[in-house]
Coordinates of C-alpha atoms in Angstrom, one line a residue:
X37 CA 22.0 -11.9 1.1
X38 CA 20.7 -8.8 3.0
X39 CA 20.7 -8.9 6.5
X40 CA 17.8 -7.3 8.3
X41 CA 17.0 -6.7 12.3
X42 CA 14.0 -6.8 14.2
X43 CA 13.2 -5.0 16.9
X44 CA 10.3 -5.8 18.5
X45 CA 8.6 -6.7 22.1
X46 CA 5.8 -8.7 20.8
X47 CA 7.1 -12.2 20.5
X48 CA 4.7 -13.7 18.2
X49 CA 4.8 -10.6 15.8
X50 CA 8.3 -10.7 16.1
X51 CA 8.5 -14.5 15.1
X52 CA 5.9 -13.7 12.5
X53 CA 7.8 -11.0 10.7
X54 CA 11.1 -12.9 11.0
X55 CA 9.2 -16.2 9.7
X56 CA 7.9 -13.7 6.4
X57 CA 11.4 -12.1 5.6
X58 CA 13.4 -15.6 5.9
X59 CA 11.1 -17.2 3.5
X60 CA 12.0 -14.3 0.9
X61 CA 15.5 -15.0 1.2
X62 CA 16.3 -12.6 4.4
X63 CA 18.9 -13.0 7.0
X64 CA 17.1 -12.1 10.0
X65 CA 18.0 -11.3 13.7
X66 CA 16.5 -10.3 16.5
X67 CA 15.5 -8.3 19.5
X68 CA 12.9 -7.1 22.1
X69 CA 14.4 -4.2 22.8
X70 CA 17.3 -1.1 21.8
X71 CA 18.9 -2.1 24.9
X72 CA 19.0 -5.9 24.0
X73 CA 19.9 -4.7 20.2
X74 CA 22.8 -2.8 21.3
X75 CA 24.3 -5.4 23.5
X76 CA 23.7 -8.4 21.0
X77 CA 24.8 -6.9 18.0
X78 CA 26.9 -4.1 15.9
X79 CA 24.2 -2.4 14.6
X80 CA 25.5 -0.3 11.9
X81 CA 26.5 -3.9 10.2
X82 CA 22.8 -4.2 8.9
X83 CA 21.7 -3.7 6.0
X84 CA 18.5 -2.7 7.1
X85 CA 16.3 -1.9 10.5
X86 CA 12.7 -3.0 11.1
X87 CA 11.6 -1.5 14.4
X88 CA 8.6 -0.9 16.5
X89 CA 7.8 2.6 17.6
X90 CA 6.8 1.7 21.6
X91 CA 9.2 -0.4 22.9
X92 CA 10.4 -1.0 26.5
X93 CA 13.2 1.3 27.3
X94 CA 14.0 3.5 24.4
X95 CA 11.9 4.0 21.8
X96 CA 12.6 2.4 17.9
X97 CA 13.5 6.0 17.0
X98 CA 16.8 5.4 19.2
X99 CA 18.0 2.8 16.2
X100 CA 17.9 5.5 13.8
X101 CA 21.2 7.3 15.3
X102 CA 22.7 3.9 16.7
X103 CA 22.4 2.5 12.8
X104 CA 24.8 5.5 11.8
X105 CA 23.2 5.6 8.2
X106 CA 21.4 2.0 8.1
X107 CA 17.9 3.0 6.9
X108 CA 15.3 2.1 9.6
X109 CA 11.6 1.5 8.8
X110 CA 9.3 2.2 11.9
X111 CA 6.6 -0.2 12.9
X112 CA 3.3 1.6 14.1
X113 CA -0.6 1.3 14.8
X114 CA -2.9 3.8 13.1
X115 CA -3.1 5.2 17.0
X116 CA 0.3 6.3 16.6
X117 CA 0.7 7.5 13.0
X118 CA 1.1 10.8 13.6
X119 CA 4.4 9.8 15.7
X120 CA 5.5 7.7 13.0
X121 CA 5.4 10.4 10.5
X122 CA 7.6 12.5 13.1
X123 CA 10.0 9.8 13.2
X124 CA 10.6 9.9 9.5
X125 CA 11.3 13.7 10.3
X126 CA 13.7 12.2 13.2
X127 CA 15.7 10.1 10.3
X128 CA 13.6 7.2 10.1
X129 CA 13.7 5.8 5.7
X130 CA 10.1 5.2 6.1
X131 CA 6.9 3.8 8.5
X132 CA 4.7 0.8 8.1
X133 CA 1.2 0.7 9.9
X134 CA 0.4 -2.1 11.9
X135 CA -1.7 -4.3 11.0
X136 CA -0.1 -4.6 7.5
X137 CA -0.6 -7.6 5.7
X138 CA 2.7 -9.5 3.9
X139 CA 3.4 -7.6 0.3
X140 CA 2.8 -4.7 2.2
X141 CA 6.0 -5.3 4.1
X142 CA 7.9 -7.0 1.5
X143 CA 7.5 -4.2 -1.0
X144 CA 8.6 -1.9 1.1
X145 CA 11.6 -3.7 2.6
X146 CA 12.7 -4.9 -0.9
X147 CA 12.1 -1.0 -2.1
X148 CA 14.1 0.0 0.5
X149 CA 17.1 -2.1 -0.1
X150 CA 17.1 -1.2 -3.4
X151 CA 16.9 2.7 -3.0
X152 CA 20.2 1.9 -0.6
X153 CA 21.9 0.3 -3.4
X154 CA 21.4 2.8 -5.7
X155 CA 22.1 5.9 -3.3
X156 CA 25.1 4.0 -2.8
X157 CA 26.2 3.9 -6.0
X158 CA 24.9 7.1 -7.8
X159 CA 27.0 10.0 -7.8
X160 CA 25.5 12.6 -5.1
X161 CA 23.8 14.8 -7.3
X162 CA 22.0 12.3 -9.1
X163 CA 21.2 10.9 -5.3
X164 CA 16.9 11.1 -4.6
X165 CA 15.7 13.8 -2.6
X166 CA 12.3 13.3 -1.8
X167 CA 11.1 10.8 0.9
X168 CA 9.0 7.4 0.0
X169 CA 5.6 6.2 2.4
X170 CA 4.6 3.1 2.9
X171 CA 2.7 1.1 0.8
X172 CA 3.7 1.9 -2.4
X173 CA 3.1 0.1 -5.4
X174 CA 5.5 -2.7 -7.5
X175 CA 6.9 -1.4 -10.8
X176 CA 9.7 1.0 -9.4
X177 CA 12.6 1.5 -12.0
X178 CA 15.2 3.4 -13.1
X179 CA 14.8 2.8 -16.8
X180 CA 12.7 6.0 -17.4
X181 CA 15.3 8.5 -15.4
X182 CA 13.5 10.8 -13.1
X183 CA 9.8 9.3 -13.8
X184 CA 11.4 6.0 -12.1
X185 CA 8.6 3.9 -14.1
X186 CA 9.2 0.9 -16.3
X187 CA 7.3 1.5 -19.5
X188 CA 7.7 2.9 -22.8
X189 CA 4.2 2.8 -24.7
X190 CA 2.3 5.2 -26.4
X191 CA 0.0 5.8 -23.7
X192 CA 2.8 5.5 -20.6
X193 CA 5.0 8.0 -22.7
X194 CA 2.3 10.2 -23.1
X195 CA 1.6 9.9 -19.2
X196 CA 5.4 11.1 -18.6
X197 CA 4.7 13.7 -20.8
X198 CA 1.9 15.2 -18.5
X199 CA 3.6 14.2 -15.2
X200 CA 6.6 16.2 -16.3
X201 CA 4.3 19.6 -17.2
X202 CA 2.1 18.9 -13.9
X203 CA 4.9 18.2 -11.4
X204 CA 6.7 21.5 -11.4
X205 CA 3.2 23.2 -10.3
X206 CA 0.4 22.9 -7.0
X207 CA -2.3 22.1 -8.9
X208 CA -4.3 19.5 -7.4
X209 CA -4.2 15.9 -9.4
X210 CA -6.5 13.2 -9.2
X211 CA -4.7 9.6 -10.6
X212 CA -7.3 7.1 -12.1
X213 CA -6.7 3.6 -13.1
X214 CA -7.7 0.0 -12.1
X215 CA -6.3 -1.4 -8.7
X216 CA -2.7 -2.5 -8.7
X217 CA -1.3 -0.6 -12.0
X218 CA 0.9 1.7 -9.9
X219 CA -1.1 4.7 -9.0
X220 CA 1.1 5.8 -6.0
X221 CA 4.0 5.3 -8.5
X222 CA 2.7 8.4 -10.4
X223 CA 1.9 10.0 -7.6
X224 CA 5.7 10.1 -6.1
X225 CA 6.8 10.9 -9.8
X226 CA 4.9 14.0 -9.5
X227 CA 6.2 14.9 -5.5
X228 CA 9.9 14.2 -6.3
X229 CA 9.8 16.0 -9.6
X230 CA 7.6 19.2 -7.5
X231 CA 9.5 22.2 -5.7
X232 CA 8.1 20.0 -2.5
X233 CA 10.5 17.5 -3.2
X234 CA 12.2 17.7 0.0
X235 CA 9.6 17.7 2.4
X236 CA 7.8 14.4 3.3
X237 CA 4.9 12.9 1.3
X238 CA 2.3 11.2 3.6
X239 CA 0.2 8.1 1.7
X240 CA -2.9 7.3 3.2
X241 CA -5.1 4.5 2.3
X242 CA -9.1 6.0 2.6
X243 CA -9.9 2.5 2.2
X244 CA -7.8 0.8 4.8
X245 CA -8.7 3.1 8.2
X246 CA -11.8 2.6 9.8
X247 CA -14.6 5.4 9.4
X248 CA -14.9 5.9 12.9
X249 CA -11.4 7.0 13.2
X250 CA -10.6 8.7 9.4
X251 CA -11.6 12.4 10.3
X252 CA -9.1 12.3 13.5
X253 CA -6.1 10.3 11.4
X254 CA -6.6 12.7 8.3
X255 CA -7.2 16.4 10.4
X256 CA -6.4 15.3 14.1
X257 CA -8.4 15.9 16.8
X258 CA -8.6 17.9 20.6
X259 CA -8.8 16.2 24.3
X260 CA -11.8 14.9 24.9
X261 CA -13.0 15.5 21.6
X262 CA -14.4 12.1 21.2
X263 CA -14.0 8.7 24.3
X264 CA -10.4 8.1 24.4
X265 CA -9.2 11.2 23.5
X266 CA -7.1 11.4 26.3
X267 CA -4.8 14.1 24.3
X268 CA -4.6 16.3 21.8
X269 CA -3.1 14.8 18.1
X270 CA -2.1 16.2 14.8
X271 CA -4.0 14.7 11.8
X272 CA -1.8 13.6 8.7
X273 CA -2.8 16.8 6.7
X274 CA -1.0 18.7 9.1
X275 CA 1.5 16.4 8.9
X276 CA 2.2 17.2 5.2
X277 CA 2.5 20.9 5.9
X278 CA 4.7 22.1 2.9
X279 CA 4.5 18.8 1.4
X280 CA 2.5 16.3 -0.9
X281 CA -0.7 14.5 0.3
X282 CA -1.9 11.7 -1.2
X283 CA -4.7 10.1 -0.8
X284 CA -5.4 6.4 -2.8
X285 CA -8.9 5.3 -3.2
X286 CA -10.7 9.0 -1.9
X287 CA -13.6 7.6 -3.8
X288 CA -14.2 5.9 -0.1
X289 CA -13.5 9.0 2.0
X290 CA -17.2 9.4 4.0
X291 CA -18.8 12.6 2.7
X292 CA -18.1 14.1 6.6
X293 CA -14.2 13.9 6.0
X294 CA -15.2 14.9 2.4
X295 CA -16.4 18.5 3.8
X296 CA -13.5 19.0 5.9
X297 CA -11.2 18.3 3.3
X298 CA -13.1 20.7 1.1
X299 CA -12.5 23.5 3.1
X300 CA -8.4 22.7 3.2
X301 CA -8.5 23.1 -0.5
X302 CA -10.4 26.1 0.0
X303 CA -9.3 28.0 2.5
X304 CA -6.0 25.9 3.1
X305 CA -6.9 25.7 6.4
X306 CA -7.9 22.4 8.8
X307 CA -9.9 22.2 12.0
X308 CA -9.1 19.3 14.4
X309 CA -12.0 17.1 15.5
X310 CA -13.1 19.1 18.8
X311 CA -11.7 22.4 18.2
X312 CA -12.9 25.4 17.7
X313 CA -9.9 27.5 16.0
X314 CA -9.0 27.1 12.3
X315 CA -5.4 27.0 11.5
X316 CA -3.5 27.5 7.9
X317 CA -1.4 24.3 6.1
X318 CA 0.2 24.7 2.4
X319 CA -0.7 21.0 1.2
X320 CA -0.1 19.9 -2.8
X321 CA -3.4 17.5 -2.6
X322 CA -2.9 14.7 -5.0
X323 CA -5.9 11.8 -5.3
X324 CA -6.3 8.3 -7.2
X325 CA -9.3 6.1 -7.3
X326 CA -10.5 3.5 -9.3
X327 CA -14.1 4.6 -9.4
X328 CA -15.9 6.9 -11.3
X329 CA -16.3 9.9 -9.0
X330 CA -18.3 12.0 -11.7
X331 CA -21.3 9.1 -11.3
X332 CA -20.8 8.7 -7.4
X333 CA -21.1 12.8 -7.8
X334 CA -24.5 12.3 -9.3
X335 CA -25.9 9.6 -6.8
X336 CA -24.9 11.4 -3.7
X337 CA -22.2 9.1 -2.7
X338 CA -19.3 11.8 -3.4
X339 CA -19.3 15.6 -3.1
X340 CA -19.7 17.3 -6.3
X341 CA -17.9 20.1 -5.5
X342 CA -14.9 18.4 -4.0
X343 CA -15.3 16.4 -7.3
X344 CA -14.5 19.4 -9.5
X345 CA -11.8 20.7 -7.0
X346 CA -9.9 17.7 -7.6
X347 CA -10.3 17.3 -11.1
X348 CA -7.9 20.0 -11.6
X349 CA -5.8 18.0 -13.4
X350 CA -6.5 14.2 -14.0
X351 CA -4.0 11.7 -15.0
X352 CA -5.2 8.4 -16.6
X353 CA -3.2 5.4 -15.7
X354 CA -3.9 2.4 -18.2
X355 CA -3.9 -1.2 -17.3
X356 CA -1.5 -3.6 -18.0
X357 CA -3.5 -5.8 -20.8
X358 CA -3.5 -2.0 -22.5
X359 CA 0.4 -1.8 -22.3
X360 CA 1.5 -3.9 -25.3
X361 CA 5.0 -5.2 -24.8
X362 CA 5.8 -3.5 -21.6
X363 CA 4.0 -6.4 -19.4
X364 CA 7.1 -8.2 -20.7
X365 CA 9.5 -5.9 -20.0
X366 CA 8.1 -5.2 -16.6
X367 CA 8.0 -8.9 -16.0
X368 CA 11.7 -9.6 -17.1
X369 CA 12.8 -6.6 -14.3
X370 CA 11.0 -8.7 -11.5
X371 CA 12.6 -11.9 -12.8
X372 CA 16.0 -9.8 -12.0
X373 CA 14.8 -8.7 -8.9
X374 CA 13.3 -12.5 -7.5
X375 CA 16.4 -14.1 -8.8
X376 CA 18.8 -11.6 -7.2
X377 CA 17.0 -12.1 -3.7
X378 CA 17.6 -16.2 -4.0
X379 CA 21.0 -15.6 -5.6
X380 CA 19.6 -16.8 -9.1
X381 CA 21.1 -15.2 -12.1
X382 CA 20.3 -17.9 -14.2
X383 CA 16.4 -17.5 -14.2
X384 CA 15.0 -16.9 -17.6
X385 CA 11.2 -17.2 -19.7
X386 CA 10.8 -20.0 -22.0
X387 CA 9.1 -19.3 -25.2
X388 CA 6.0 -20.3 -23.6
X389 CA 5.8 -18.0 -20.8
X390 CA 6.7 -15.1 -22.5
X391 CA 3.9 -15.8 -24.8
X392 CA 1.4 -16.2 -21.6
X393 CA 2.7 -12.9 -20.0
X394 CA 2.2 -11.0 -23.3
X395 CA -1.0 -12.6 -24.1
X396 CA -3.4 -12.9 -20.5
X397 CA -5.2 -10.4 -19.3
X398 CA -3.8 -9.8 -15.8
X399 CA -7.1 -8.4 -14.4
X400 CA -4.8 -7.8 -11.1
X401 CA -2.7 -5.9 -13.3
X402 CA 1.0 -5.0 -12.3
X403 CA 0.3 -6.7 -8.6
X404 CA -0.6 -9.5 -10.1
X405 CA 2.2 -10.1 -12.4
X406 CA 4.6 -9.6 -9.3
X407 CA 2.7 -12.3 -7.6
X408 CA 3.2 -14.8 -11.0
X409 CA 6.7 -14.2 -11.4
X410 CA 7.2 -14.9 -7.7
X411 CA 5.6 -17.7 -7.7
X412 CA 6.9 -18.8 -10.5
X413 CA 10.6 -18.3 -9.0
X414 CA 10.0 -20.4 -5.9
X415 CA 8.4 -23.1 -7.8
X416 CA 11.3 -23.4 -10.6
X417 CA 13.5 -26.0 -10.5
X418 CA 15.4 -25.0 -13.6
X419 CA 17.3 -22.0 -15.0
X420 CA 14.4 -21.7 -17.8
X421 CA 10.6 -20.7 -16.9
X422 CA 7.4 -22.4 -18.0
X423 CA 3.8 -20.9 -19.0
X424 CA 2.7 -23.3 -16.1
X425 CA 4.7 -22.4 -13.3
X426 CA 3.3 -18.7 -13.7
X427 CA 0.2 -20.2 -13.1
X428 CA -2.1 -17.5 -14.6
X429 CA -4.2 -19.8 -16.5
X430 CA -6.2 -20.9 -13.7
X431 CA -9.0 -19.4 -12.0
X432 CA -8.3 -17.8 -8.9
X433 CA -4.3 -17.1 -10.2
X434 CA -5.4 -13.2 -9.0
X435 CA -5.5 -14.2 -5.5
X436 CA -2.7 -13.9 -3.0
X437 CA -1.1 -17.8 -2.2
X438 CA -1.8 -15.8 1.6
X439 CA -5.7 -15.1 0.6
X440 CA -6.5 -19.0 0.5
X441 CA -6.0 -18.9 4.1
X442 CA -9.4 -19.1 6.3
X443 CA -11.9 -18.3 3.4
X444 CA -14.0 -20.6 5.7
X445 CA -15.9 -19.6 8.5
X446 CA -13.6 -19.4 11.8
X447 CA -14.1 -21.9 14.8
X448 CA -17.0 -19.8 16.8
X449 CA -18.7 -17.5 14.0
X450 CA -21.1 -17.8 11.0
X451 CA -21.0 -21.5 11.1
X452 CA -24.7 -22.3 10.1
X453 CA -24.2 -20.3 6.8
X454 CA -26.1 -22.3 4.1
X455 CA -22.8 -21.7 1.8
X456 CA -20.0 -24.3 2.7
X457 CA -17.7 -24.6 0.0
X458 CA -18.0 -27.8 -2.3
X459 CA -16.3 -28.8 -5.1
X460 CA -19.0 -26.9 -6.9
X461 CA -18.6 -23.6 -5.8
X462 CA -15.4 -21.5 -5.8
X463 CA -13.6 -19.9 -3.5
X464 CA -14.8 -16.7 -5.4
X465 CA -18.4 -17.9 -5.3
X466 CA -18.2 -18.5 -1.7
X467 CA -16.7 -15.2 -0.8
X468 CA -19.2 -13.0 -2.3
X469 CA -22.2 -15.3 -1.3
X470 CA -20.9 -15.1 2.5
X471 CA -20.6 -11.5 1.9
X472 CA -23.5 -10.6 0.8
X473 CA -25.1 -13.1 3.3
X474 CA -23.5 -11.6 6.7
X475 CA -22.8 -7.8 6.0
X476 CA -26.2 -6.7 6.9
X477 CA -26.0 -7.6 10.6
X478 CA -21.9 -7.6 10.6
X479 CA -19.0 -5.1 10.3
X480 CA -16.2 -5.1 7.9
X481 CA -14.5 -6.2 10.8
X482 CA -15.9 -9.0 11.8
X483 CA -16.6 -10.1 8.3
X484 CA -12.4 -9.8 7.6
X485 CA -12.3 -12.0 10.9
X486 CA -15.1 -14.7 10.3
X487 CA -13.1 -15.1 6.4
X488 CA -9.6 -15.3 8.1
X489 CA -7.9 -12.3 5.8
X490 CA -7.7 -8.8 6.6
X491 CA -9.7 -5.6 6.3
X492 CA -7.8 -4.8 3.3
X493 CA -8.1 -7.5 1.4
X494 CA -11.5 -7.6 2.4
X495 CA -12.2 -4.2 0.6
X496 CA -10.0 -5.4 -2.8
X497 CA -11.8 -8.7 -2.7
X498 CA -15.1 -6.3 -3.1
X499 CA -14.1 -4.0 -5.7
X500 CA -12.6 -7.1 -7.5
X501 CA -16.2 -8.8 -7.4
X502 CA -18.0 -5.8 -7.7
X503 CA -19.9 -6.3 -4.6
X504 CA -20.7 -2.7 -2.8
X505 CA -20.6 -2.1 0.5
X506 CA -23.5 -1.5 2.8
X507 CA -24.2 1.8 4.0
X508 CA -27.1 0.9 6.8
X509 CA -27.8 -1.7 9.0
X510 CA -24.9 -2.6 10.6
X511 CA -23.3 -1.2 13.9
X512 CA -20.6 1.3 13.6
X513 CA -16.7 0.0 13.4
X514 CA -15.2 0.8 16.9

């Protein structure tokens, strides 16, 4: 059983975290501080670090020569990405940004651990080279060599095909596919395959940063440029000076961060927020999105001309009901995977279930299947696996076990809303109705507050009930 530290100040984050990872099967310890770490425990004896960036004392960084090779994944708020991305230039395997909601973290801790078991056992020049971000995608595998994707289709081999010719080169790359079949997946494919291998690849989610604060996180910003600009920050562009940037869902970057980022594919050249002066950056721009940008082009709500400048190349990522027999053999490696974490070797499909997983649709696509066999893992009591345990026959089996939590109204907000849920309406019903009731005169926000789930999932949730977001009427995120 992996063992994993915390280090963290915050107590109930800490006890949260250690909570999440102990329910997956973790051994867990923990501290508030390097200081405490160091005089509690051996630290190199871990098989992996999770550590905030801020602490009292010495900063999280400190862990990364202390572990003497333990990989050590940095804990951060989006007010401090730019330092986490200089921590994974310090050492760190990787950085999380707080608030991150629980696959988040467990995909990348369970990624983690596994990249450390197979650098471990690879010979050296077979060892990876290029450095992984946070949030990345289920579906890693080494059955397809350097690709690292499970699949062997038609339409996936022809995908490798392309990713092999398109790697080696700059050219910009837009992804496209449905949420959740691995997009970022074919993005690292094409950065560790790329001469930019060995510099970092920054991920950034355009849906999951506030407006307000996207132009300063993607191209940084001056002192004083803005209130609370008490200093002058690098953006994450600059960040990926001589390396990959890729941004997921740009199909929700606001057409002011659009411009900007049309000039760096220009000119190759960024201007803080604030500043005056221009300087140069050799970025590999590579871009996924779920949307059609070509009709968003022709209504106004994406650039057309950063439209074409991406569409250099574009990659086509199919869904998983369009994969034939791989949903089976993807769903057989995270049966491995689940029953090596509880120390299950046993675990198997019956008839049944291997029918279901080859036969439903799996509108969440690969996520979704992760969740199922997960689920299904807990729940199982024997070696063999039923349709029903999977649970992907009923309704709402696309939703998170985590997303049931608080899709009522929260003690003090939106509590005369004329949709209650009943046994008649769903919890689907009753998130788009409160939705589309409250987002006139609330913010993303405070709608992700008032339903009790996060922004993000707030923003899947819409594009998974097709429900758009509203452009005017409400005040501006702060």
């Amino acid at each position: 059983m992996p063992h994993i530290l915390i280090v963290e100040d915050e107590t109930i984050i800490r006890s949260a975290l250690r909570r999440l990872l102990e329910r997956n099967q973790y051994q867990v310890s923990e501290a508030g501080s390097v200081q405490e770490a160091q005089e509690r425990f051996s630290i190199p004896t871990f098989d992996l670090i999770v550590s905030d960036l801020r602490l009292p004392g010495a900063p999280g960084t400190e862990l990364i020569k202390l572990g003497q090779g333990t990989p050590v994944l940095i804990m951060t708020s989006y007010a401090s990405l730019r330092s986490a991305v200089d921590s994974m230039k310090m050492g760190a395997v990787d950085y999380i940004a707080k608030p991150f909601d629980h696959d988040e973290m467990l995909q990348a801790v369970a990624r983690i651990l596994r990249d450390r078991v197979s650098a471990s056992s690879a010979p050296a020049e077979q060892r990876p080279t290029g450095k992984a971000s946070a949030g990345e995608k289920p579906g890693v595998d080494n059955s397809n060599g350097e690709i690292g994707i499970i699949g062997s289709c038609p339409p996936m081999q022809d995908l490798y095909s392309k990713i092999r010719k398109v790697a080696p080169t700059d050219s910009n790359v837009l992804i496209q596919g449905e949420s959740g079949t691995g997009k970022e997946l074919v993005a690292r494919a094409l950065h560790n395959l790329s001469k930019r291998a060995k510099a970092p690849m920054i991920s950034v989610n355009c849906a999951a940063i506030p407006e307000s604060l996207i132009e300063s996180e993607l191209f940084g910003h001056e002192k004083g440029a803005f209130t609370g600009a008490s200093a002058g920050r690098a953006g994450l562009v600059e960040a990926a000076d001589g390396g990959t940037l890729f941004l997921d869902e740009i199909g929700e970057l606001p057409l002011e961060a659009q411009a900007r980022l049309l000039r760096v594919l220009q000119e190759g050249e960024i201007r803080r927020v604030g500043s005056v002066q221009s300087q140069k950056v050799d970025v590999r721009l590579i871009a996924a999105t779920h949307r059609d940008l070509k009709s968003l082009a022709k209504i106004g709500q994406f650039r057309e001309d950063l439209y074409y400048r991406l569409h250099v190349i574009a990659l086509k990522l199919p869904a998983l009901r369009e994969r034939g027999s791989d949903v089976n053999e993807i769903a057989n490696a995270f049966l491995l995977r689940q029953g090596a974490r509880i120390e299950r070797t046993d675990l198997k499909f019956a008839a049944d279930a291997e029918q279901a997983i080859r036969h439903y649709s799996w509108p969440g696509n690969v996520r979704e299947l992760e969740n199922a066999v997960e689920r299904a893992v807990i729940l199982s009591e024997s070696p063999e696996i039923s349709a029903e345990l999977l649970g992907i026959d009923i309704e709402l089996s696309d939703l998170d076990d985590d997303d049931f939590i608080g899709l009522a109204p929260q003690q003090g907000g939106a509590s005369n809303t004329s949709h209650e849920p009943t046994e008649d309406l769903s919890l689907e019903d009753y998130f788009q109705h409160f939705v589309l009731e409250h987002q006139d005169h609330m913010t993303e926000t405070e709608l992700a507050r008032k339903l009790g789930v996060s922004r993000k999932c707030l923003w899947e949730r819409r594009q998974r009930l097709g429900i758009p977001r509203r452009k005017t009427g409400v005040a501006s995120e702060s």
